[in-house]
Amino acid sequence: DTAVSQTPKYLVTQMGNDKSIKCEQNLGHDTMYWYKQDSKKFLKIMFSYNNKELIINETVPNRFSPKSPDKAHLNLHINSLELGDSAVYFCASSQAPGNQPQHFGDGTRLSIL
Amino acid sequence: TQLLEQSPQFLSIQEGENLTVYCNSSSVFSSLQWYRQEPGEGPVLLVTVVTGGEVKKLKRLTFQFGDARKDSSLHITAAQPGDTGLYLCAGARAGGFKTIFGAGTRLFVKA
């Protein structure tokens, strides 16, 4: 009965590969997010969707493409992975956009070899 | 420069001590949240402060929102090893849409 679940928890892959991370929330929230947390633990917003519509698109390489098939799911596809993509990626959700409390998944630890 | 500056960045104390961590900005925020993140997990919401000057208590944790809604503090009384973690403040600027996170304070409480 996990509120925000993301898979996989660990992802180790070679540079240049394409990979996807999936996220699902069962809280009935309208808004979902992808964050990147670097080695210094700084948490930076990448994307946000509200009711399947993209509302926040930060300056990230266009190798990163989010997709929201419905408001309970937000996936992240990454093309041509680079060493600098190594980080922990967190999915989160909130009832609405804006300054709302967010519920986070446990993260996907991506390591690029 | 971080929009939300947290201090100290790192704090190591003995069990039973008191501590305060700070979250400061030059911008006004409509509200601020405090989260705690433990290793291998995502951040977990502790509290939201909304009104300038507001004080909220959560057991041994006391949260305060500055009168001008530009800063916040978290005070822990009689810290315990279970308080160990990364404490993050976050908020959206007044009239803004995007939640911004501070860089966090890493707290280690020794038994």
Coordinates of C-alpha atoms in Angstrom, one line a residue:
Chain A
D1 CA 0.0 0.0 0.0
T2 CA 2.9 2.3 -0.7
A3 CA 1.7 5.8 -1.5
V4 CA 4.3 6.7 -4.2
S5 CA 6.2 3.8 -5.7
Q6 CA 9.0 4.0 -8.2
T7 CA 10.8 1.3 -10.1
P8 CA 13.5 0.2 -10.3
K9 CA 15.2 1.1 -7.0
Y10 CA 18.6 0.6 -8.5
L11 CA 19.7 1.0 -12.1
V12 CA 23.3 0.4 -13.2
T13 CA 23.9 0.8 -16.9
Q14 CA 26.5 1.7 -19.5
M15 CA 27.0 5.2 -20.9
G16 CA 25.0 5.7 -24.1
N17 CA 22.2 3.4 -23.2
D18 CA 18.5 4.3 -23.0
K19 CA 16.6 3.6 -19.8
S20 CA 13.2 4.3 -18.2
I21 CA 12.1 4.9 -14.6
K22 CA 8.4 4.4 -13.6
C23 CA 6.4 6.0 -10.9
E24 CA 2.9 5.4 -9.6
Q25 CA 0.9 7.1 -6.8
N26 CA -2.2 5.8 -5.2
L27 CA -3.0 9.0 -3.2
G28 CA -5.5 10.4 -5.8
H29 CA -3.2 13.4 -6.3
D30 CA -3.5 15.6 -9.4
T31 CA 0.2 16.6 -9.6
M32 CA 3.3 14.6 -10.0
Y33 CA 7.0 15.5 -10.1
W34 CA 10.5 14.3 -11.0
Y35 CA 13.4 15.5 -9.0
K36 CA 17.2 14.8 -9.3
Q37 CA 19.2 14.6 -6.1
D38 CA 23.0 14.9 -6.7
S39 CA 25.8 13.6 -4.5
K40 CA 25.6 16.7 -2.4
K41 CA 22.0 15.9 -1.6
F42 CA 20.7 18.9 -3.5
L43 CA 17.1 18.2 -4.7
K44 CA 16.3 19.9 -8.0
I45 CA 13.0 19.9 -9.8
M46 CA 13.1 18.5 -13.3
F47 CA 9.4 18.2 -14.4
S48 CA 5.9 18.5 -13.1
Y49 CA 2.6 17.3 -14.5
N50 CA -0.9 18.3 -13.4
N51 CA -3.7 16.0 -14.6
K52 CA -1.4 14.6 -17.3
E53 CA -0.4 18.1 -18.6
L54 CA 3.2 19.3 -18.3
I55 CA 3.4 22.4 -16.1
I56 CA 7.0 22.6 -15.1
N57 CA 9.9 21.9 -17.5
E58 CA 13.2 23.0 -16.0
T59 CA 16.3 23.4 -18.0
V60 CA 17.3 19.7 -18.4
P61 CA 18.8 18.1 -21.5
N62 CA 16.2 17.0 -24.0
R63 CA 17.5 13.5 -23.6
F64 CA 15.1 13.4 -20.6
S65 CA 11.5 12.9 -21.7
P66 CA 8.7 12.5 -19.1
K67 CA 5.4 10.9 -19.9
S68 CA 2.2 10.8 -17.9
P69 CA -0.3 8.2 -19.3
D70 CA -2.8 9.1 -16.5
K71 CA -2.7 11.3 -13.4
A72 CA -1.5 8.4 -11.3
H73 CA 1.5 7.6 -13.3
L74 CA 4.6 9.6 -14.4
N75 CA 7.5 7.9 -16.2
L76 CA 10.9 9.3 -17.1
H77 CA 12.8 8.1 -20.2
I78 CA 16.4 9.0 -20.6
N79 CA 18.2 8.6 -23.9
S80 CA 22.0 8.3 -24.5
L81 CA 22.9 8.2 -20.8
E82 CA 26.0 10.2 -19.7
L83 CA 28.2 9.9 -16.7
G84 CA 26.7 13.1 -15.3
D85 CA 23.3 11.6 -15.2
S86 CA 24.4 9.5 -12.2
A87 CA 22.2 10.6 -9.3
V88 CA 19.1 9.6 -7.3
Y89 CA 15.9 10.4 -9.1
F90 CA 12.8 11.0 -6.9
C91 CA 9.2 10.9 -8.0
A92 CA 6.7 12.9 -5.8
S93 CA 3.1 13.8 -5.9
S94 CA 0.8 16.5 -4.3
Q95 CA -2.9 17.2 -4.3
A96 CA -2.5 20.3 -6.5
P97 CA 0.3 22.3 -8.1
G98 CA 2.0 25.2 -6.3
N99 CA 3.2 25.3 -2.7
Q100 CA 1.7 22.0 -1.6
P101 CA 3.2 19.4 0.6
Q102 CA 4.7 16.6 -1.5
H103 CA 4.8 12.9 -1.0
F104 CA 8.0 11.3 -2.2
G105 CA 8.9 7.8 -3.5
D106 CA 12.1 6.1 -2.2
G107 CA 14.2 7.1 -5.2
T108 CA 15.9 5.4 -8.1
R109 CA 19.6 5.2 -7.8
L110 CA 21.1 5.5 -11.3
S111 CA 24.7 4.7 -11.8
I112 CA 26.4 5.1 -15.2
L113 CA 29.5 3.1 -15.9
Chain B
T1 CA 23.3 31.2 -4.8
Q2 CA 20.5 29.2 -3.3
L3 CA 17.1 30.8 -3.1
L4 CA 16.7 29.0 0.3
E5 CA 19.9 29.0 2.4
Q6 CA 20.1 26.4 5.1
S7 CA 22.5 26.5 8.0
P8 CA 24.4 24.8 9.3
Q9 CA 25.2 22.4 6.4
F10 CA 26.3 19.7 8.9
L11 CA 25.7 19.2 12.6
S12 CA 27.0 16.4 14.8
I13 CA 25.9 16.5 18.4
Q14 CA 25.5 14.2 21.5
E15 CA 22.2 12.7 22.4
G16 CA 20.3 15.0 24.8
E17 CA 21.6 18.3 23.3
N18 CA 19.4 20.9 21.8
L19 CA 19.9 22.4 18.3
T20 CA 18.5 24.8 15.9
V21 CA 18.7 24.8 12.1
Y22 CA 17.8 27.7 9.9
C23 CA 16.3 28.3 6.5
N24 CA 16.7 31.8 5.1
S25 CA 15.8 33.7 2.0
S26 CA 15.6 37.2 0.7
S27 CA 12.3 36.4 -0.9
V28 CA 8.8 36.1 0.6
F29 CA 7.3 32.7 0.6
S30 CA 3.6 31.8 0.7
S31 CA 4.4 28.9 3.0
L32 CA 7.4 26.7 3.9
Q33 CA 7.6 23.0 4.5
W34 CA 10.2 21.0 6.4
Y35 CA 11.1 17.5 5.4
R36 CA 13.4 14.9 6.9
Q37 CA 15.2 12.4 4.6
E38 CA 16.8 9.3 5.9
P39 CA 19.4 7.3 3.9
G40 CA 17.9 5.3 1.1
E41 CA 14.5 6.9 1.4
G42 CA 12.7 9.9 0.0
P43 CA 12.0 13.1 2.0
V44 CA 9.1 12.9 4.4
L45 CA 7.0 15.9 5.3
L46 CA 7.3 17.1 8.9
V47 CA 5.3 20.3 8.9
T48 CA 4.0 23.2 6.8
V49 CA 4.1 26.8 8.2
V50 CA 1.8 29.3 6.5
T51 CA 1.3 32.4 8.6
G52 CA 4.1 34.9 9.4
G53 CA 5.2 34.4 13.0
E54 CA 3.5 31.0 13.2
V55 CA 5.0 28.4 15.6
K56 CA 4.2 24.7 15.3
K57 CA 5.3 21.9 17.6
L58 CA 5.7 18.2 16.7
K59 CA 6.8 16.4 19.9
R60 CA 10.4 17.6 20.5
L61 CA 10.5 19.6 17.3
T62 CA 9.5 23.3 17.2
F63 CA 9.1 25.1 13.8
Q64 CA 8.8 28.8 13.4
F65 CA 8.0 30.9 10.4
G66 CA 9.5 34.4 10.4
D67 CA 7.2 37.4 10.7
A68 CA 8.1 38.5 7.1
R69 CA 7.7 35.0 5.8
K70 CA 11.3 35.0 4.5
D71 CA 12.8 32.6 7.0
S72 CA 12.1 29.6 9.2
S73 CA 13.8 27.7 12.0
L74 CA 13.6 24.2 13.3
H75 CA 14.5 23.6 17.0
I76 CA 15.0 20.1 18.4
T77 CA 15.0 19.6 22.1
A78 CA 16.9 16.7 23.7
A79 CA 18.0 15.3 20.4
Q80 CA 17.9 11.5 20.0
P81 CA 19.8 9.2 17.6
G82 CA 16.5 8.7 15.8
D83 CA 16.6 12.4 14.8
T84 CA 19.6 11.7 12.6
G85 CA 18.9 12.6 9.0
L86 CA 18.9 15.3 6.3
Y87 CA 16.5 18.2 7.1
L88 CA 15.2 20.1 4.1
C89 CA 13.2 23.2 3.9
A90 CA 11.1 23.9 0.8
G91 CA 8.6 26.4 -0.4
A92 CA 7.2 28.4 -3.3
R93 CA 7.7 32.2 -3.5
A94 CA 4.6 34.3 -3.0
G95 CA 2.8 34.3 -6.3
G96 CA 5.0 31.5 -7.6
F97 CA 4.3 28.1 -8.7
K98 CA 7.4 26.0 -8.3
T99 CA 8.6 24.5 -5.0
I100 CA 12.3 25.1 -4.3
F101 CA 14.3 23.1 -1.9
G102 CA 17.2 24.2 0.3
A103 CA 20.4 22.3 0.2
G104 CA 19.7 20.7 3.6
T105 CA 21.2 20.3 7.0
R106 CA 22.7 16.9 7.8
L107 CA 22.2 16.1 11.4
F108 CA 24.0 13.3 13.2
V109 CA 23.0 12.5 16.8
K110 CA 25.5 10.3 18.7
A111 CA 24.3 8.0 21.4

